[in-house]
Amino acid sequence: MQPVIELRGAVALLGRFPALAGVDLAVAPGEIVLVQGPNGAGKSTLLRLCAGLLPLRGGEGRVLGADLRRAARDVRRRVGYLGHRTGLYEELSVHDNLQFWARASGADDADAQRAMAAFGLDGRLRDVEVARLSAGQRRRVALAALVARRPELWLLDEPHAALDHDTRDLVDRLVLEAAAAGATVLLATHEHERADAMAQRTVTLVGGVVTSDTAVPATEASRVP
Amino acid sequence: MFRDVALVAGKDLRIEWRSRVGINQIGPFAVLVLVLFAFALDPDRGVLAKATPGLYWIAVLLCGLLAIQRAFAVEVADGATDALRLSGIEPAALFLGKTLAVAAQLLVLAALLLVGVAVLYSATLGGWPLLMATVVSASVGIAGAGTLYGVLAAGLRVRETLLPLLLLPVLAPVLIGATRAFEAALAGTPADGWPWFGWLAVFAVIYLVAGAALFGPLLEEA
């Protein structure tokens, strides 16, 4: 089966600094892979590269069968990426943001509505401006926007950041459901205990290169929150 | 394509309506600019009357700059630029949608400034078909060029100061053409102004076509 992510000697630059200095990685369909490493190891850069948001400066890379050099736009349309910033418009309400991003991604209003309900955003928060939300609430809206577009590949950079315990559980459940439905998930988090409970593999990055790629024991990977 | 253009334009206009930046800041700024021009030239009413078309369009350009900067500030504030790149919206539709939204705001500001010059400068407005055609074509040209240069500057830390430096020289043909067309309209000789309207229309078409083609690559670099 063709890997969803296939990187060989991948190099990505942040300015002139090689944030990824020759990464080899293959991720199979439906796999949940935890990317870990110290701050500045290149985790976020790896996710941005796989999302088609950063140019591949060396090596080879294919995501969802598309070449990262020649077809990055095709990649971007099919992935769901949650970065450090939420990509939300502060002046718009939760509902207007989700409706806009759902429509912009080719999803319909019903998808946005379902995502809002899943993250508990269809009640009193529905018509609240994003500028008035807490960091955790904004993160919930961004996650709902990602879920609404039903991506084939989920790229999650610190998805648990700023979330309360229940919402963290919800995120884990949605990730597992997405993987069970055939989506592939690459997540970078410092919540190793949670990630280990979901991931089948752990990839460790240090200094922009993969230093270890190990399978998580099945007993740990099978736990569901 | 048209659906995405409407989606982006609707989103930008909704943001402006909710934030009230146009109403509460850019509109009053436009009136303030006219008042300051009037203060500067008031001792000689003849000069003020003669300079009205030029002063009007300088005020429109300055307000346009604010509207264009605002249109990109909302995109970079919390990483929406990345989200737009990840969406399925064609870059050309994104360009045209943002241009449409800026042009709509400029039309409102231009109407406000017309009232301003009539009241503050005692200008007698005439030649309405030419006036209207000039306002529309110049607004589209300013919005098109501004959106193209706006995305060029969007990814830079110095975007607020760089954008006027890049954009104002590019908009000099609009200033010249629109001022000449207004002079003809206000002087009661609209036939002299229509060629300048043609000049503005060509400028607008060039930037709409160039923007639709180049916005994607520039957004990649932003």
Coordinates of C-alpha atoms in Angstrom, one line a residue:
Chain A
M1 CA 0.0 0.0 0.0
Q2 CA 1.3 3.4 -0.9
P3 CA 2.4 5.5 2.1
V4 CA 0.3 8.7 2.8
I5 CA 3.5 10.5 3.7
E6 CA 6.8 9.5 2.1
L7 CA 9.9 11.7 2.7
R8 CA 13.4 10.9 1.7
G9 CA 16.2 13.2 2.8
A10 CA 13.6 16.0 3.1
V11 CA 15.1 19.4 3.8
A12 CA 13.1 22.5 4.8
L13 CA 14.5 25.9 5.7
L14 CA 13.3 28.6 8.1
G15 CA 14.9 31.6 6.6
R16 CA 18.4 30.2 5.9
F17 CA 18.3 27.8 8.9
P18 CA 17.8 24.1 7.9
A19 CA 15.0 23.2 10.3
L20 CA 14.7 19.8 8.7
A21 CA 18.1 18.5 7.6
G22 CA 17.4 15.3 5.7
V23 CA 14.3 13.6 7.2
D24 CA 13.3 10.1 6.1
L25 CA 9.7 9.2 7.0
A26 CA 7.0 6.9 5.7
V27 CA 3.5 6.9 7.2
A28 CA 0.9 4.3 6.1
P29 CA -2.8 5.0 5.6
G30 CA -4.8 5.0 8.8
E31 CA -1.7 5.2 11.0
I32 CA -1.4 7.5 14.0
V33 CA 2.1 8.7 14.4
L34 CA 3.4 10.8 17.3
V35 CA 6.2 13.2 16.5
Q36 CA 8.2 14.1 19.6
G37 CA 11.5 15.9 20.3
P38 CA 12.8 18.9 22.3
N39 CA 11.9 22.5 21.4
G40 CA 13.4 23.5 18.1
A41 CA 13.8 19.9 16.9
G42 CA 11.7 20.6 13.8
K43 CA 8.4 19.0 14.7
S44 CA 6.3 22.0 13.6
T45 CA 8.4 22.4 10.5
L46 CA 7.8 18.7 9.6
L47 CA 4.0 19.2 10.0
R48 CA 4.1 22.4 7.9
L49 CA 6.1 20.7 5.2
C50 CA 3.7 17.8 5.1
A51 CA 0.8 20.3 4.9
G52 CA 2.4 21.8 1.8
L53 CA 2.8 25.1 3.6
L54 CA 6.6 25.1 3.4
P55 CA 8.6 24.4 0.3
L56 CA 10.7 21.3 0.1
R57 CA 14.3 22.5 -0.4
G58 CA 16.0 19.2 -0.7
G59 CA 15.3 15.5 -1.0
E60 CA 12.0 14.0 -2.1
G61 CA 8.6 14.2 -0.7
R62 CA 5.1 12.9 -1.5
V63 CA 2.0 13.4 0.5
L64 CA -1.3 11.7 -0.4
G65 CA 0.4 10.6 -3.6
A66 CA 1.2 14.2 -4.7
D67 CA 4.7 15.5 -5.1
L68 CA 5.4 18.3 -2.6
R69 CA 7.4 20.2 -5.1
R70 CA 5.0 20.2 -8.0
A71 CA 1.6 19.7 -6.4
A72 CA 1.7 21.4 -3.0
R73 CA -1.7 23.0 -3.7
D74 CA -3.3 19.6 -4.2
V75 CA -1.8 18.4 -0.9
R76 CA -3.1 21.5 0.9
R77 CA -6.7 20.9 -0.2
R78 CA -6.8 17.4 1.3
V79 CA -5.1 17.8 4.6
G80 CA -6.3 19.3 7.9
Y81 CA -3.6 21.3 9.7
L82 CA -3.8 22.7 13.2
G83 CA -0.8 24.9 13.9
H84 CA 0.1 27.2 16.8
R85 CA -2.1 29.9 15.4
T86 CA -5.8 29.3 14.9
G87 CA -6.5 31.0 11.5
L88 CA -9.7 32.5 12.8
Y89 CA -11.1 36.0 12.2
E90 CA -11.4 37.7 15.5
E91 CA -14.2 40.1 14.3
L92 CA -16.4 37.2 13.2
S93 CA -18.6 35.0 15.4
V94 CA -17.8 31.3 16.0
H95 CA -20.7 30.4 13.6
D96 CA -19.5 32.8 10.9
N97 CA -15.9 31.6 11.2
L98 CA -16.9 27.9 10.9
Q99 CA -19.4 28.5 8.1
F100 CA -16.7 30.5 6.1
W101 CA -14.0 27.9 6.6
A102 CA -16.4 25.0 5.8
R103 CA -17.5 26.6 2.6
A104 CA -14.0 27.6 1.7
S105 CA -12.9 24.0 2.0
G106 CA -15.8 22.6 -0.1
A107 CA -17.7 21.3 2.9
D108 CA -21.3 22.3 3.5
D109 CA -23.1 24.1 6.3
A110 CA -24.3 20.8 7.8
D111 CA -20.6 19.8 8.2
A112 CA -19.9 23.0 10.1
Q113 CA -23.0 22.5 12.2
R114 CA -22.0 19.0 13.2
A115 CA -18.5 20.1 14.1
M116 CA -19.9 22.9 16.2
A117 CA -22.1 20.5 18.0
A118 CA -19.3 18.0 18.6
F119 CA -17.2 20.7 20.2
G120 CA -20.1 22.2 22.2
L121 CA -20.0 25.4 20.2
D122 CA -23.6 25.5 19.2
G123 CA -24.9 26.9 22.4
R124 CA -24.2 30.2 24.0
L125 CA -20.8 30.5 22.2
R126 CA -22.4 30.2 18.7
D127 CA -22.7 33.9 18.1
V128 CA -19.9 35.2 20.2
E129 CA -17.0 37.0 18.5
V130 CA -13.8 35.0 18.4
A131 CA -12.0 38.0 19.9
R132 CA -14.0 37.4 23.1
L133 CA -13.1 33.8 23.5
S134 CA -10.4 32.3 25.7
A135 CA -7.4 30.6 24.2
G136 CA -8.9 27.2 24.9
Q137 CA -12.2 28.1 23.3
R138 CA -10.4 29.4 20.2
R139 CA -8.6 26.2 20.0
R140 CA -11.9 24.3 20.1
V141 CA -13.2 26.5 17.2
A142 CA -10.0 25.8 15.2
L143 CA -10.4 22.1 15.8
A144 CA -14.0 22.2 14.8
A145 CA -13.0 23.9 11.5
L146 CA -10.5 21.1 10.9
V147 CA -13.1 18.4 11.6
A148 CA -15.7 20.1 9.4
R149 CA -13.5 19.7 6.3
R150 CA -13.1 15.9 6.9
P151 CA -9.4 15.7 5.8
E152 CA -7.7 12.6 4.7
L153 CA -4.6 13.5 6.6
W154 CA -4.7 15.2 10.0
L155 CA -1.6 17.2 10.9
L156 CA -1.9 18.3 14.5
D157 CA 0.6 20.6 16.2
E158 CA 0.0 20.6 20.0
P159 CA -3.7 19.8 19.6
H160 CA -4.2 19.6 23.4
A161 CA -2.7 23.0 24.1
A162 CA -4.9 25.3 26.3
L163 CA -7.7 22.7 26.3
D164 CA -9.5 21.5 29.4
H165 CA -9.5 17.8 30.4
D166 CA -12.9 17.0 28.7
T167 CA -12.0 18.7 25.5
R168 CA -8.6 16.8 25.4
D169 CA -10.5 13.6 25.7
L170 CA -12.8 14.7 22.9
V171 CA -9.8 15.5 20.7
D172 CA -8.4 12.0 21.3
R173 CA -11.7 10.4 20.6
L174 CA -12.1 12.3 17.3
V175 CA -8.5 11.4 16.3
L176 CA -9.2 7.7 16.9
E177 CA -12.5 7.9 15.1
A178 CA -10.9 9.6 12.1
A179 CA -8.1 7.0 12.0
A180 CA -10.7 4.2 12.3
A181 CA -12.5 5.8 9.3
G182 CA -9.3 5.6 7.3
A183 CA -7.7 9.0 7.9
T184 CA -4.0 9.2 8.8
V185 CA -2.8 11.3 11.7
L186 CA 0.6 12.9 12.4
L187 CA 0.6 14.7 15.7
A188 CA 3.3 16.6 17.6
T189 CA 2.6 17.0 21.3
H190 CA 4.3 17.1 24.7
E191 CA 1.3 15.2 26.1
H192 CA 3.2 11.9 25.6
E193 CA 0.9 9.9 27.8
R194 CA -2.2 10.8 25.9
A195 CA -0.4 10.4 22.5
D196 CA 1.1 7.1 23.4
A197 CA -2.4 5.8 24.1
M198 CA -3.4 6.7 20.5
A199 CA -0.3 6.4 18.4
Q200 CA 1.0 3.2 16.7
R201 CA 4.5 4.7 16.2
T202 CA 6.7 7.4 17.8
V203 CA 9.1 9.3 15.7
T204 CA 11.7 11.3 17.5
L205 CA 13.3 14.4 15.9
V206 CA 16.4 16.1 17.2
G207 CA 18.2 18.9 15.3
G208 CA 16.0 18.4 12.2
V209 CA 16.7 14.7 11.7
V210 CA 14.9 11.6 12.8
T211 CA 16.9 9.9 15.6
S212 CA 14.4 7.1 16.3
D213 CA 11.3 5.6 14.8
T214 CA 9.7 3.0 17.1
A215 CA 6.4 1.1 17.3
V216 CA 4.2 1.7 20.4
P217 CA 3.3 -1.6 22.0
A218 CA -0.2 -2.6 20.9
T219 CA -1.5 -2.7 24.5
E220 CA -0.7 1.0 24.9
A221 CA -1.9 2.0 21.4
S222 CA -5.3 0.4 21.8
R223 CA -6.5 2.5 24.8
V224 CA -9.4 4.7 24.0
P225 CA -10.3 7.7 26.3
Chain B
M1 CA -15.1 30.6 -9.1
F2 CA -17.8 33.3 -8.7
R3 CA -19.1 31.5 -5.6
D4 CA -15.6 31.8 -4.0
V5 CA -15.3 35.4 -5.0
A6 CA -18.6 36.2 -3.3
L7 CA -17.6 34.1 -0.3
V8 CA -14.3 36.0 0.2
A9 CA -15.8 39.5 -0.5
G10 CA -18.8 38.7 1.8
K11 CA -16.4 37.6 4.6
D12 CA -14.2 40.8 4.3
L13 CA -17.2 43.1 4.2
R14 CA -18.8 41.3 7.2
I15 CA -15.5 41.8 9.1
E16 CA -15.5 45.5 8.3
W17 CA -19.2 45.9 9.2
R18 CA -18.6 44.1 12.5
S19 CA -15.4 46.0 13.4
R20 CA -16.7 49.4 12.2
V21 CA -13.1 50.4 11.4
G22 CA -14.3 51.9 8.1
I23 CA -17.1 53.9 9.7
N24 CA -15.4 54.9 12.9
Q25 CA -11.8 55.5 11.7
I26 CA -11.3 55.6 7.9
G27 CA -14.4 57.7 7.2
P28 CA -13.6 60.4 9.9
F29 CA -10.0 60.3 8.6
A30 CA -11.2 61.1 5.1
V31 CA -13.2 64.0 6.3
L32 CA -10.3 65.2 8.4
V33 CA -8.0 65.2 5.4
L34 CA -10.4 67.4 3.5
V35 CA -10.7 69.8 6.4
L36 CA -6.9 70.1 6.7
F37 CA -6.6 70.8 3.0
A38 CA -9.3 73.5 3.4
F39 CA -7.4 75.0 6.3
A40 CA -4.2 75.0 4.3
L41 CA -5.7 76.7 1.2
D42 CA -8.6 78.7 2.8
P43 CA -7.0 82.1 2.5
D44 CA -7.2 81.8 -1.3
R45 CA -10.6 80.3 -2.2
G46 CA -9.7 80.4 -5.9
V47 CA -6.8 77.9 -5.3
L48 CA -9.0 75.6 -3.2
A49 CA -11.7 75.5 -5.9
K50 CA -9.1 74.9 -8.6
A51 CA -7.4 72.1 -6.6
T52 CA -10.6 70.4 -5.6
P53 CA -10.3 67.4 -8.0
G54 CA -6.7 66.7 -7.0
L55 CA -7.3 67.1 -3.3
Y56 CA -10.3 64.8 -3.6
W57 CA -8.4 62.0 -5.2
I58 CA -5.4 62.4 -2.8
A59 CA -7.9 61.9 0.0
V60 CA -9.4 58.9 -1.7
L61 CA -5.9 57.4 -2.2
L62 CA -4.9 57.9 1.5
C63 CA -8.1 56.3 2.6
G64 CA -7.7 53.5 0.1
L65 CA -4.3 52.8 1.6
L66 CA -5.9 52.4 5.1
A67 CA -8.6 50.1 3.7
I68 CA -6.0 47.9 1.8
Q69 CA -3.8 47.6 4.9
R70 CA -6.8 46.7 6.9
A71 CA -7.8 44.0 4.4
F72 CA -4.5 42.2 4.9
A73 CA -4.1 42.9 8.6
V74 CA -7.1 40.7 9.3
E75 CA -5.5 37.9 7.3
V76 CA -2.1 37.9 9.1
A77 CA -3.4 38.5 12.7
D78 CA -3.9 34.9 13.6
G79 CA -2.5 32.9 10.7
A80 CA -5.6 33.1 8.4
T81 CA -3.2 33.3 5.4
D82 CA -2.1 29.7 6.0
A83 CA -5.7 28.7 6.4
L84 CA -6.6 30.3 3.1
R85 CA -3.8 28.5 1.4
L86 CA -5.1 25.3 2.9
S87 CA -8.6 26.0 1.7
G88 CA -9.9 25.0 -1.8
I89 CA -10.2 28.7 -2.8
E90 CA -8.4 29.5 -6.1
P91 CA -5.9 32.3 -5.6
A92 CA -7.6 34.2 -8.5
A93 CA -10.9 34.0 -6.7
L94 CA -9.2 35.2 -3.5
F95 CA -7.7 38.1 -5.3
L96 CA -11.0 39.1 -6.9
G97 CA -13.0 38.7 -3.7
K98 CA -10.6 40.9 -1.7
T99 CA -10.5 43.4 -4.5
L100 CA -14.3 43.5 -4.7
A101 CA -14.5 44.1 -0.9
V102 CA -11.9 46.9 -1.0
A103 CA -13.6 48.5 -4.0
A104 CA -16.9 48.5 -2.3
Q105 CA -15.4 50.3 0.7
L106 CA -13.7 52.8 -1.5
L107 CA -17.0 53.5 -3.3
V108 CA -18.6 54.4 0.0
L109 CA -15.7 56.5 1.0
A110 CA -15.6 58.2 -2.4
A111 CA -19.3 59.1 -2.0
L112 CA -18.7 60.5 1.5
L113 CA -15.8 62.6 0.2
L114 CA -18.0 63.9 -2.7
V115 CA -20.4 65.2 -0.1
G116 CA -17.3 66.6 1.8
V117 CA -16.0 68.6 -1.2
A118 CA -19.5 69.9 -2.0
V119 CA -19.9 71.1 1.6
L120 CA -16.4 72.1 2.6
Y121 CA -15.0 73.4 -0.7
S122 CA -18.4 74.7 -2.1
A123 CA -17.7 72.6 -5.2
T124 CA -20.5 72.4 -7.7
L125 CA -20.8 68.8 -8.7
G126 CA -21.9 68.2 -12.3
G127 CA -21.3 65.8 -15.2
W128 CA -22.6 63.0 -13.1
P129 CA -22.2 60.1 -15.6
L130 CA -18.5 61.0 -15.9
L131 CA -18.1 61.5 -12.2
M132 CA -19.7 58.1 -11.4
A133 CA -17.8 56.2 -14.1
T134 CA -14.5 57.8 -12.9
V135 CA -15.2 56.9 -9.3
V136 CA -16.1 53.3 -10.2
S137 CA -13.1 52.7 -12.5
A138 CA -10.6 54.4 -10.2
S139 CA -11.9 52.5 -7.2
V140 CA -11.5 49.2 -9.0
G141 CA -8.1 50.2 -10.2
I142 CA -6.9 51.3 -6.7
A143 CA -8.4 48.1 -5.1
G144 CA -6.9 45.8 -7.7
A145 CA -3.4 47.3 -7.5
G146 CA -3.7 47.6 -3.7
T147 CA -4.7 44.0 -3.3
L148 CA -1.8 42.8 -5.5
Y149 CA 0.8 44.9 -3.6
G150 CA -0.9 44.2 -0.3
V151 CA -0.2 40.5 -0.5
L152 CA 3.3 41.3 -1.6
A153 CA 3.9 43.2 1.6
A154 CA 1.6 41.0 3.8
G155 CA 4.3 38.6 5.0
L156 CA 6.8 41.2 5.9
R157 CA 7.3 42.7 9.4
V158 CA 7.6 46.2 7.9
R159 CA 4.4 45.9 5.8
E160 CA 2.7 49.0 7.3
T161 CA 5.4 51.3 6.1
L162 CA 6.4 49.4 3.0
L163 CA 3.0 49.2 1.4
P164 CA 2.6 53.0 0.9
L165 CA 6.1 53.2 -0.6
L166 CA 5.3 50.4 -3.0
L167 CA 1.8 51.4 -3.9
L168 CA 1.6 55.2 -4.1
P169 CA 4.0 55.4 -7.1
V170 CA 2.0 52.7 -8.9
L171 CA -1.2 54.6 -8.3
A172 CA 0.1 57.8 -9.8
P173 CA -1.6 57.1 -13.1
V174 CA -4.9 56.7 -11.3
L175 CA -4.4 60.0 -9.5
I176 CA -3.6 61.8 -12.8
G177 CA -6.4 60.2 -14.8
A178 CA -9.1 60.6 -12.1
T179 CA -8.1 64.2 -11.4
R180 CA -8.3 65.1 -15.1
A181 CA -11.6 63.4 -15.5
F182 CA -13.0 65.2 -12.4
E183 CA -11.7 68.6 -13.6
A184 CA -13.6 68.1 -16.9
A185 CA -16.7 67.0 -15.1
L186 CA -16.7 69.9 -12.7
A187 CA -15.9 72.4 -15.4
G188 CA -18.9 71.3 -17.4
T189 CA -16.8 69.8 -20.3
P190 CA -17.3 66.1 -19.8
A191 CA -16.2 65.3 -23.3
D192 CA -12.7 66.2 -22.3
G193 CA -12.9 63.7 -19.4
W194 CA -14.0 60.5 -21.1
P195 CA -10.6 59.7 -22.5
W196 CA -9.3 59.8 -19.0
F197 CA -12.0 57.4 -17.9
G198 CA -10.7 55.1 -20.7
W199 CA -7.2 55.4 -19.2
L200 CA -8.6 54.5 -15.8
A201 CA -10.5 51.5 -17.2
V202 CA -7.4 50.2 -18.9
F203 CA -5.4 50.5 -15.7
A204 CA -8.1 48.7 -13.8
V205 CA -8.3 45.8 -16.3
I206 CA -4.5 45.5 -16.4
Y207 CA -4.4 45.1 -12.6
L208 CA -7.4 42.8 -12.4
V209 CA -5.8 40.5 -15.0
A210 CA -2.3 40.7 -13.5
G211 CA -3.6 40.3 -10.0
A212 CA -5.6 37.2 -10.9
A213 CA -2.5 35.7 -12.4
L214 CA 0.1 36.7 -9.9
F215 CA -1.8 36.6 -6.6
G216 CA -1.2 32.8 -6.1
P217 CA 2.6 32.9 -6.4
L218 CA 2.8 36.0 -4.2
L219 CA 0.6 34.4 -1.6
E220 CA 3.0 31.5 -1.5
E221 CA 5.8 33.9 -0.5
A222 CA 3.7 35.9 2.0

